[in-house]
CSV table of C-alpha atoms and ligand atoms in Angstrom, one decimal:
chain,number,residue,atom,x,y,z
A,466,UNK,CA,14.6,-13.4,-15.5
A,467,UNK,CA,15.2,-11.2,-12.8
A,468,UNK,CA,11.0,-10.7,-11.6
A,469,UNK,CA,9.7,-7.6,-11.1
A,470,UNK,CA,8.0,-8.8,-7.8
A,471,UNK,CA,8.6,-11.9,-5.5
A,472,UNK,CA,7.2,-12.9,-1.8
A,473,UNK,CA,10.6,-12.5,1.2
A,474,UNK,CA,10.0,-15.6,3.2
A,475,UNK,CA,11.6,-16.0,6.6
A,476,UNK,CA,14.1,-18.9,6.3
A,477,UNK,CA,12.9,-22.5,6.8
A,478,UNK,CA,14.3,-23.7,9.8
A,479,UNK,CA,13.2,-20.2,11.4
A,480,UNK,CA,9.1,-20.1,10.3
A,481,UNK,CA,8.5,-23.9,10.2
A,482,UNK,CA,9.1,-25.1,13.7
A,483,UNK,CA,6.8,-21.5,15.0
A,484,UNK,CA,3.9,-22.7,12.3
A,485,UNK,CA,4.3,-25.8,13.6
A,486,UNK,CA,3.9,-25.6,17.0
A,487,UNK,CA,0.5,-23.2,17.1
A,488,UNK,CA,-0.9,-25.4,14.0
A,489,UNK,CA,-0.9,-28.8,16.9
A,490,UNK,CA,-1.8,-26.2,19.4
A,491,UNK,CA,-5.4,-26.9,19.7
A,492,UNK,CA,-5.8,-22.8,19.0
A,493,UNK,CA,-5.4,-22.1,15.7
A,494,UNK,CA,-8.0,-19.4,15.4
A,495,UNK,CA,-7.7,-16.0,16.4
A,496,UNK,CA,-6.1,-15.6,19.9
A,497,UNK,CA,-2.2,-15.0,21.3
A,498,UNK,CA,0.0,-15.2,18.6
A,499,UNK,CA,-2.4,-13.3,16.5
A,500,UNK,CA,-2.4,-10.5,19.1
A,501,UNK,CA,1.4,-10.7,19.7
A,502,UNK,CA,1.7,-9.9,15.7
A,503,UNK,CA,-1.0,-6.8,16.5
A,504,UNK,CA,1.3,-5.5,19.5
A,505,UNK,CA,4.5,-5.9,17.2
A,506,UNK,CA,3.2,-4.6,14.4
A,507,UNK,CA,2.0,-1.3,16.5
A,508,UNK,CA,5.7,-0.8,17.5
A,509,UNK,CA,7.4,-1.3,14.2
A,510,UNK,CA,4.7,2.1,12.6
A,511,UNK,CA,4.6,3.3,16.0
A,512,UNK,CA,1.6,3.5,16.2
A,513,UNK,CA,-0.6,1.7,19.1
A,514,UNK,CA,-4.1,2.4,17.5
A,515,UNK,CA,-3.5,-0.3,14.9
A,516,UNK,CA,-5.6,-3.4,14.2
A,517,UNK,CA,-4.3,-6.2,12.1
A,518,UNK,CA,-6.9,-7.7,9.8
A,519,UNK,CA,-7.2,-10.5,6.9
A,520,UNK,CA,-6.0,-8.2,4.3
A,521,UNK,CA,-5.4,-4.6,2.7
A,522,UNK,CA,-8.8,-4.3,1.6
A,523,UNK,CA,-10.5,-5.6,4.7
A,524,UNK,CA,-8.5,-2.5,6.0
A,525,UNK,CA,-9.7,-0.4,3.4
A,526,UNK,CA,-13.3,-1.4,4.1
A,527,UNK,CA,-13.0,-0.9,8.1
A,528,UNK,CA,-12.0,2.7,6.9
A,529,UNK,CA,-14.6,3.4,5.1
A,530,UNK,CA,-17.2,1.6,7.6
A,531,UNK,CA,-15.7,4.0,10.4
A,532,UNK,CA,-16.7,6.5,8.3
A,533,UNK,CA,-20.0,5.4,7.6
A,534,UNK,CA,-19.8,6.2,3.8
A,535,UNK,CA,-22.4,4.8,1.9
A,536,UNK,CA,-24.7,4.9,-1.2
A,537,UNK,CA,-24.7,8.8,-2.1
A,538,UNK,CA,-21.3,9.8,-0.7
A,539,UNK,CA,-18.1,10.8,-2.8
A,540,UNK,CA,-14.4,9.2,-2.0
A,541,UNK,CA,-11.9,10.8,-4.5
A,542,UNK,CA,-9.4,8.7,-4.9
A,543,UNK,CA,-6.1,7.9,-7.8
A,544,UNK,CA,-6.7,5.8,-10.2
A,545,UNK,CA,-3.2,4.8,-10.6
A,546,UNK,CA,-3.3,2.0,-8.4
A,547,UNK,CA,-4.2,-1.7,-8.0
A,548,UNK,CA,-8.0,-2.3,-8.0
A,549,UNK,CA,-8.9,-2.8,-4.8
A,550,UNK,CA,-8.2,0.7,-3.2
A,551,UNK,CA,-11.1,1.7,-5.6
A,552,UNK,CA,-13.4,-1.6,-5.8
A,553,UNK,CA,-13.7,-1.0,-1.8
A,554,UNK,CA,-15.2,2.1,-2.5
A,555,UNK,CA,-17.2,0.4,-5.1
A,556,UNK,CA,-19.2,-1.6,-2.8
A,557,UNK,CA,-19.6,0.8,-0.2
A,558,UNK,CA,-22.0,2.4,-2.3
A,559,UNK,CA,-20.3,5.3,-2.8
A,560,UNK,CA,-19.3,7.4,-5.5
A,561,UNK,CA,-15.7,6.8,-6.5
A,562,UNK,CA,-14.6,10.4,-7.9
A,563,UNK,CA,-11.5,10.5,-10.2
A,564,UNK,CA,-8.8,13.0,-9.1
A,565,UNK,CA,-6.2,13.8,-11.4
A,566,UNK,CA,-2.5,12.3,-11.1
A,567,UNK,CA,0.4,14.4,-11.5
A,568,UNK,CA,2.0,13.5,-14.5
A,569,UNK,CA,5.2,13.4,-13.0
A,570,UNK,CA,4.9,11.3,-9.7
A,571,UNK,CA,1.9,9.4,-11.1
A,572,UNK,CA,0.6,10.4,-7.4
A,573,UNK,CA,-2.8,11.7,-6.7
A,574,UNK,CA,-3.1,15.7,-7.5
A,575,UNK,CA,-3.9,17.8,-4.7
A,576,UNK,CA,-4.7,20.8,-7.1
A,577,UNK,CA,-7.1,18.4,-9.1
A,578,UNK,CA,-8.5,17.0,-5.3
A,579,UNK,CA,-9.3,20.8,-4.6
A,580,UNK,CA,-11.3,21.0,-7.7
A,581,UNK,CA,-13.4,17.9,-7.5
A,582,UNK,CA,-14.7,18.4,-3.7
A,583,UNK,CA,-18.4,18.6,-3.4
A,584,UNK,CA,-20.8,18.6,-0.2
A,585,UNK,CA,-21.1,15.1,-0.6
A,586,UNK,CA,-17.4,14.2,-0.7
A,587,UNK,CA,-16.6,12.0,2.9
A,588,UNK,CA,-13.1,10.9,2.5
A,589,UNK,CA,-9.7,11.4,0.4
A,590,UNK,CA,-8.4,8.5,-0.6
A,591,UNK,CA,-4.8,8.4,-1.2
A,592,UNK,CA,-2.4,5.5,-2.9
A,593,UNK,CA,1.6,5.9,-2.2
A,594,UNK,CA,2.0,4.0,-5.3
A,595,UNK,CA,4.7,1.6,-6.0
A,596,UNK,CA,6.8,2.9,-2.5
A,597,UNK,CA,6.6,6.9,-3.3
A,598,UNK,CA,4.8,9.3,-1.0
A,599,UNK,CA,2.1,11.4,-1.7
A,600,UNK,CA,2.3,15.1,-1.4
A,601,UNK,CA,1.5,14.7,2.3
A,602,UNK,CA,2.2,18.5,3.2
A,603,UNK,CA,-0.5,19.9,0.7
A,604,UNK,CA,-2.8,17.2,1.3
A,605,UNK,CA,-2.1,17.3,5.4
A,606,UNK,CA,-3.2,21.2,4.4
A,607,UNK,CA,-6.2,20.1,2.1
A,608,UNK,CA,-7.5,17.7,5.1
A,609,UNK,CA,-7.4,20.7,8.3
A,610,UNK,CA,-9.1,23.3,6.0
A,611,UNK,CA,-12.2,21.5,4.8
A,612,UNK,CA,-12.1,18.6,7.4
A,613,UNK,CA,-12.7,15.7,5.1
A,614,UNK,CA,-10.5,12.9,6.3
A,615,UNK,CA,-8.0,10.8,4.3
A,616,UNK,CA,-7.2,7.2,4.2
A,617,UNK,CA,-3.9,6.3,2.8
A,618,UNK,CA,-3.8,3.3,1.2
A,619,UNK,CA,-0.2,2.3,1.9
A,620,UNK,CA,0.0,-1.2,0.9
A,621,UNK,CA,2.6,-0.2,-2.0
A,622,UNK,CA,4.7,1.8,0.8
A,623,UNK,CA,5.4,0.1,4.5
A,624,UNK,CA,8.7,1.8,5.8
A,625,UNK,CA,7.7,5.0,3.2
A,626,UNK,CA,8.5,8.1,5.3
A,627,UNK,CA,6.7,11.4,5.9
A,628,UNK,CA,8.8,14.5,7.9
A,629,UNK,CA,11.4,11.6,9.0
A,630,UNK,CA,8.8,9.4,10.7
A,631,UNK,CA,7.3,6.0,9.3
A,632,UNK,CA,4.2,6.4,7.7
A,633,UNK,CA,1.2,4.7,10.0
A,634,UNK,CA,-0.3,7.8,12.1
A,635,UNK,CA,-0.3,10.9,10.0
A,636,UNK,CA,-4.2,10.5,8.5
A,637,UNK,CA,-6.8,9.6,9.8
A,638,UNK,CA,-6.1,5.7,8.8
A,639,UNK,CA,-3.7,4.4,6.8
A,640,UNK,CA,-3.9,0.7,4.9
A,641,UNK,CA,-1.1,-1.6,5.0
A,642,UNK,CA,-1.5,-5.2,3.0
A,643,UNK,CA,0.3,-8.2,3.7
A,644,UNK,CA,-0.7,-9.9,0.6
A,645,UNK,CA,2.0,-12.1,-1.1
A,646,UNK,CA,3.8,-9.5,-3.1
A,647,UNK,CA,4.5,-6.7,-0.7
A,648,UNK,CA,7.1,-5.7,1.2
A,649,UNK,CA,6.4,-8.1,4.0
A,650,UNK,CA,3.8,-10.8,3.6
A,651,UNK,CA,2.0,-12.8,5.8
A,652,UNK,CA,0.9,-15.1,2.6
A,653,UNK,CA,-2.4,-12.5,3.0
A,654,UNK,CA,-3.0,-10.1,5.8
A,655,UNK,CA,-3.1,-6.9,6.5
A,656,UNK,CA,-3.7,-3.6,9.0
A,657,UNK,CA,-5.3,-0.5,9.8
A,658,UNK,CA,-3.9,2.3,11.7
A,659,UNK,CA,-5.8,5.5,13.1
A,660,UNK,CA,-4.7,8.4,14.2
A,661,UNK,CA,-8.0,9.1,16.5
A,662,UNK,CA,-7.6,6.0,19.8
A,663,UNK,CA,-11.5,6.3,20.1
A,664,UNK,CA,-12.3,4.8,16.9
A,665,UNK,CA,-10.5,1.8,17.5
A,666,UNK,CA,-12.7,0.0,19.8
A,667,UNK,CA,-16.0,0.2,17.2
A,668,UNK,CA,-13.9,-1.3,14.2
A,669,UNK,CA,-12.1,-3.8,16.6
A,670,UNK,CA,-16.0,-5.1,16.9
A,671,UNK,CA,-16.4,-5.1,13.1
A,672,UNK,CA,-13.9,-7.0,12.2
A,673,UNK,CA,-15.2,-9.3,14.5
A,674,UNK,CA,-19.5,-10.2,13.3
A,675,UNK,CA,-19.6,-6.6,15.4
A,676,UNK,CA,-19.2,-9.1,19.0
A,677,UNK,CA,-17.2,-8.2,21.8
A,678,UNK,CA,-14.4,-10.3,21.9
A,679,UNK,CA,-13.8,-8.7,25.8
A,680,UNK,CA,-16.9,-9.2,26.7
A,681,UNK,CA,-19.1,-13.5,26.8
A,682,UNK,CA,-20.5,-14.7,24.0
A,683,UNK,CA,-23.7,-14.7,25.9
A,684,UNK,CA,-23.8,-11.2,27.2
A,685,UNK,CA,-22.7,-9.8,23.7
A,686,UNK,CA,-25.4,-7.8,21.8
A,687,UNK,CA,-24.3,-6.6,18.1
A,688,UNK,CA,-25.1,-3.3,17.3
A,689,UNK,CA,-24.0,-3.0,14.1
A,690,UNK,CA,-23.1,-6.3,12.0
A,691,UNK,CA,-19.7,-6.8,11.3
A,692,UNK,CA,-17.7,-8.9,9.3
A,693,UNK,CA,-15.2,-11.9,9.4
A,694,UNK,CA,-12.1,-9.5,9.4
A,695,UNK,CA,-9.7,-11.0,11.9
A,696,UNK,CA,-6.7,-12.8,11.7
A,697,UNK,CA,-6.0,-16.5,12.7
A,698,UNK,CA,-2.4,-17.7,14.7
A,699,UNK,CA,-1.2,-19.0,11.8
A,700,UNK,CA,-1.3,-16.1,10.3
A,701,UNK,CA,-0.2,-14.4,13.7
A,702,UNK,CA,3.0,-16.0,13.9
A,703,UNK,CA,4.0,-15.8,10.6
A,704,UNK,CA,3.6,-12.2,10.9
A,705,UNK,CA,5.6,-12.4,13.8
A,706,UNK,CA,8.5,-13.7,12.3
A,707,UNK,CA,8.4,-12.3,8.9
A,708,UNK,CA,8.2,-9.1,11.1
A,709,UNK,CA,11.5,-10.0,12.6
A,710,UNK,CA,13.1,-9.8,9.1
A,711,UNK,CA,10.7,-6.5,7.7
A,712,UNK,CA,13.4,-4.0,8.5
A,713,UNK,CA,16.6,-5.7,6.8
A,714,UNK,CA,14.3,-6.8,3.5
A,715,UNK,CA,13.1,-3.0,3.7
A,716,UNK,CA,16.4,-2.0,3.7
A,717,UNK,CA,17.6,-3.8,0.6
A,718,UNK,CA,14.4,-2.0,-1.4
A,719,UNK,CA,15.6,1.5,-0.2
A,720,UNK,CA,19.2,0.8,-0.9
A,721,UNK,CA,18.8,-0.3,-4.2
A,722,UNK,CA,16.5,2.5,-4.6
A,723,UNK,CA,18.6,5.2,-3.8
A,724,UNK,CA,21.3,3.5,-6.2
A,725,UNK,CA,19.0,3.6,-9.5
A,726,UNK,CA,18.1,7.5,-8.0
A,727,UNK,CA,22.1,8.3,-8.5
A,728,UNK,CA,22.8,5.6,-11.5
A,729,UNK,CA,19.9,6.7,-13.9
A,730,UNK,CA,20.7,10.2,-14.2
A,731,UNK,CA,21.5,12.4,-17.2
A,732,UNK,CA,20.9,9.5,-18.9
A,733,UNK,CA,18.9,10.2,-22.4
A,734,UNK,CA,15.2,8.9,-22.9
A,735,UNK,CA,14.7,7.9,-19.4
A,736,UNK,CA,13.1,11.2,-16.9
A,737,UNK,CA,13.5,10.0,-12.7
A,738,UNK,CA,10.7,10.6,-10.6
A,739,UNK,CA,11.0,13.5,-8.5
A,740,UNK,CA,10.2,13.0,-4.5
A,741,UNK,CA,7.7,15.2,-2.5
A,742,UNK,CA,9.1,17.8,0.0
A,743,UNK,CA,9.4,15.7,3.4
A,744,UNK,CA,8.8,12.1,2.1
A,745,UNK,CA,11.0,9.0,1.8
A,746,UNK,CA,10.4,6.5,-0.4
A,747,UNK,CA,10.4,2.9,0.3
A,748,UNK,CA,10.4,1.9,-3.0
A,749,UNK,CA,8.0,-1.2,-3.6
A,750,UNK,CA,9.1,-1.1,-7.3
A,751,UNK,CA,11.6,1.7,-9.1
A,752,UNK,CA,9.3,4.4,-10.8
A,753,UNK,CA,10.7,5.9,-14.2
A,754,UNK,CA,9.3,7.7,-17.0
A,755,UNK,CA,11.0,6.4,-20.1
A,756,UNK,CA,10.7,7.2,-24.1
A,757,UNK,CA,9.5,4.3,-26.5
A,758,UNK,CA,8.7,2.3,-23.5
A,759,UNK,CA,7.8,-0.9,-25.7
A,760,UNK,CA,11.3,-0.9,-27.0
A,761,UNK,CA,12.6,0.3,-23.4
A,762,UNK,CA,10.3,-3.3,-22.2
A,763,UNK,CA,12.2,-5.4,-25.0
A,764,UNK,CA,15.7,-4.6,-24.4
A,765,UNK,CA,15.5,-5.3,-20.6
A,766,UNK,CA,13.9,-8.4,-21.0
A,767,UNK,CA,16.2,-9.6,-23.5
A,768,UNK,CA,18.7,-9.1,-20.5
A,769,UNK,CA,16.7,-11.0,-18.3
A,770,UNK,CA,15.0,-8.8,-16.7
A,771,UNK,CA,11.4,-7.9,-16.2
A,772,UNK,CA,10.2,-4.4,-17.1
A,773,UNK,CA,6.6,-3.5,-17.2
A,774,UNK,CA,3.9,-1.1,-15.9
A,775,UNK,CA,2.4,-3.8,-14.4
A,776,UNK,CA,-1.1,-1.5,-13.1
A,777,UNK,CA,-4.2,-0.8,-15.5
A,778,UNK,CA,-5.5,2.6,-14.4
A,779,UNK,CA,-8.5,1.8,-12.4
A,780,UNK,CA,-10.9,4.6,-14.3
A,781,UNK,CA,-11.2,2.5,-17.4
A,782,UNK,CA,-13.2,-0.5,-15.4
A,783,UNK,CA,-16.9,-0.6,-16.2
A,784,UNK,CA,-17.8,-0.9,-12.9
A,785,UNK,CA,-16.2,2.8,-12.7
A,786,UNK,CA,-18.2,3.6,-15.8
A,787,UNK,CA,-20.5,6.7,-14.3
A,788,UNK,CA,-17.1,8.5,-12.7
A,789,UNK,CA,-15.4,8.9,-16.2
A,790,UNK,CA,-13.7,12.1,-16.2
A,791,UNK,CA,-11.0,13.5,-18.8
A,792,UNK,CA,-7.4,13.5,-16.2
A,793,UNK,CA,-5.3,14.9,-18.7
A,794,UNK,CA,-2.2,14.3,-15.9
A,795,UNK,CA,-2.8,10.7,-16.1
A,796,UNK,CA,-2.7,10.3,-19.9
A,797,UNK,CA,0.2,11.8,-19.9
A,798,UNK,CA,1.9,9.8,-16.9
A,799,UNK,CA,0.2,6.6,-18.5
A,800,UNK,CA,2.1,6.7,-21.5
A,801,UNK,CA,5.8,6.4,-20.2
A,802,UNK,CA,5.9,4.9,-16.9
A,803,UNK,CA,7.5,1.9,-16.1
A,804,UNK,CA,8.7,-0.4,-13.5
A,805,UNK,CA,12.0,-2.1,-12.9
A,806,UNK,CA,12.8,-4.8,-10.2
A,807,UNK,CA,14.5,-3.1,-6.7
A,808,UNK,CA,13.3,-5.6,-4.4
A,809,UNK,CA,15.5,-7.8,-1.7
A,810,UNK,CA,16.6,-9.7,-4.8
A,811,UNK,CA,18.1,-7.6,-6.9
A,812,UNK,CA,22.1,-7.8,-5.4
A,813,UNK,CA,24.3,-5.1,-6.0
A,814,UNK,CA,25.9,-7.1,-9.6
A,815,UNK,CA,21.9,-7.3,-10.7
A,816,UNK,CA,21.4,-3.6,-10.4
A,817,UNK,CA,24.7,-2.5,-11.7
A,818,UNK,CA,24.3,-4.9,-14.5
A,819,UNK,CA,20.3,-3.1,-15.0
A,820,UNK,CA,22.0,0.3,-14.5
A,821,UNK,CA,24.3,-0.5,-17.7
A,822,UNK,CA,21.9,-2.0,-20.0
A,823,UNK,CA,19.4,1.2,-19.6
A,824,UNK,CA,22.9,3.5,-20.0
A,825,UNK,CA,23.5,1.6,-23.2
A,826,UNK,CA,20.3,2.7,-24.7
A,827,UNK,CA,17.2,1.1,-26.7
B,309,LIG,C1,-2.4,-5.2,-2.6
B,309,LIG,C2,-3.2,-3.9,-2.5
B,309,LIG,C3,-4.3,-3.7,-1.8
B,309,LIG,C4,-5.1,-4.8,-1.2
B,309,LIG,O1,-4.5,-5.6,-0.4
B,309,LIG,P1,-4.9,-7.1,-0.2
B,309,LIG,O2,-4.1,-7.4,1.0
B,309,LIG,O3,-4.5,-7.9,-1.4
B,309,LIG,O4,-6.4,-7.1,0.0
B,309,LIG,C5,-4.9,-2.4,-1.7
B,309,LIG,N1,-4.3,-1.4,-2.4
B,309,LIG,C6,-3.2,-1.5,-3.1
B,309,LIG,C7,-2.6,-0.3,-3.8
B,309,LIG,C8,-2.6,-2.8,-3.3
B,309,LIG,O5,-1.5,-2.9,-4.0
């Protein structure tokens, strides 16, 4: 079965002998090869306001925390998306507000956005799901007019594009994750990346209890408690060298991308996704709409190969219970949607022979 996801892993005799060799260090924790990841890292988005952290949603959570949103704010957020862009919120305190999708991205509304901001609303939260940009220009419009920030959660998108430019310094922050099934993994891992240098310093200290790492341990004095948010050198250095590997792997996602965006047209039952003005996709997974999806499921995987939604909308969680809203757009989106494999494992036969079996019908 050809999977829909599936964790690139530096080769063997590459990784091993660099685990190796920091794991006997004697400095396992945080320190060099963790910061040599950082500095690389920073280069690859270009963007030198970046801190790496423990994972997408410790990145989420430093966002929010630079913020200061709490108990009686608003985020408005997608909830097409994987849970923790909105459980984050969640336990913030704040209010997560539903905005509409648009039924034919699946990507967060900026029309619906406009509708729902309130006084209390503190931050935009948006999701480049699956590897597709959001509709940076009206949202990049939305943001200057009523100064409410946005956070871009980009953990489906590293290498997505916005007016040409890798996405990592547009908003105010944007998320990466390195957890296991995205584009480049550090087994789990992640980064933040803001646009303003001044707020880097405050969340460098809460990722870290709230201490000064620059300054002793005995002239320290926490301000503001932080939280266990670093990354250790084991993490560091496999960062480093799956980082070495992040641009070829990418590659392979956008190629095969662009290959389904040519090979699926005109064909009956199956709508593509249209792009936003001045965005690249990276393509995480390939986005379709498609008729009689179950049947569409069924006819792929008796070819071996794995087709599925794979998300729950977020809005339909209890804990979301008091932000229930109607989002006719995602009902609509919801219905057809599906997902096929594009990763660095699909080879050119795999996609041609996915190409045919969708162009021979269900
Ligand atoms: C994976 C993911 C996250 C969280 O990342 P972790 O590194 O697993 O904490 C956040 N948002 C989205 C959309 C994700 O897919």
């Amino acid at each position: 079965m050809i999977p829909l996801v599936k964790p690139y892993i530096a080769p063997s005799e590459e990784l091993m002998p660099e685990i190796e060799k920091i794991l006997y260090s004697g400095y396992i924790a945080e320190g060099e090869a963790a910061w040599k990841f950082e500095e690389e890292f920073q280069k690859f988005i270009d963007n030198p306001n970046t801190l790496v952290v423990q994972s997408g949603t410790a990145a989420l959570h430093l966002a929010l925390l630079s913020l200061n949103v709490s108990t009686g704010d608003e985020v408005i957020s997608t909830p097409m998306t994987a849970e923790p862009t909105n459980t984050t919120i969640a336990f913030t305190g704040a209010k997560v507000v539903w905005g509409d999708v648009d039924p034919d991205t699946g990507l967060l509304d900026p029309k619906s956005v406009r509708e729902k901001i309130t006084d209390r609303t503190k931050a935009i939260m948006l999701v480049h799901y699956a590897g597709m940009v959001c509709d940076m220009d009206e949202f990049n419009k939305i943001s200057e007019e009523t100064g409410i920030p946005v956070i871009e959660d980009t953990a489906h998108c590293l290498g997505g594009k916005y007016n040409g430019k890798v996405i990592g310094a547009n908003s105010q922050y944007t998320c990466f994750s390195f957890q296991a099934i995205k584009q480049m993994t550090t087994v789990d891992g992640g980064a933040i990346a803001f646009r303003n240098p001044e707020e880097v310093e405050p969340a460098r200290k809460l990722r870290w209890f709230g201490l000064d790492k620059k300054v002793s341990r005995l002239q320290n004095d926490i301000t503001r408690a932080g939280y266990k948010y670093g990354i250790n050198n084991i993490t560091g250095i496999i960062g480093q060298v799956q980082l070495r590997h992040a641009q070829e792997v990418l590659d392979k996602y956008i190629s095969n991308g662009k290959f389904y965006d040519e090979a699926l047209k005109g064909i009956p039952g199956v709508t593509l996704i249209p792009y936003y003005k001045n965005t690249e996709p990276s393509y995480w997974l390939y986005t379709l709409k498609v008729d009689n999806r179950d049947d569409f499921c069924k006819i792929m995987e008796d070819a071996d190969v794995l087709a599925s939604p794979l998300h729950h909308r977020s809005d339909t969680h209890s804990v979301f219970r008091e932000s229930i809203c109607d989002l006719p757009g995602m009902e609509e989106w919801y219905k057809n949607f599906v997902h096929i494999p594009c990763g660095w494992w699909v080879d050119e036969e795999s996609r041609e022979k996915i190409a045919d079996v969708i162009k021979r019908g269900w």
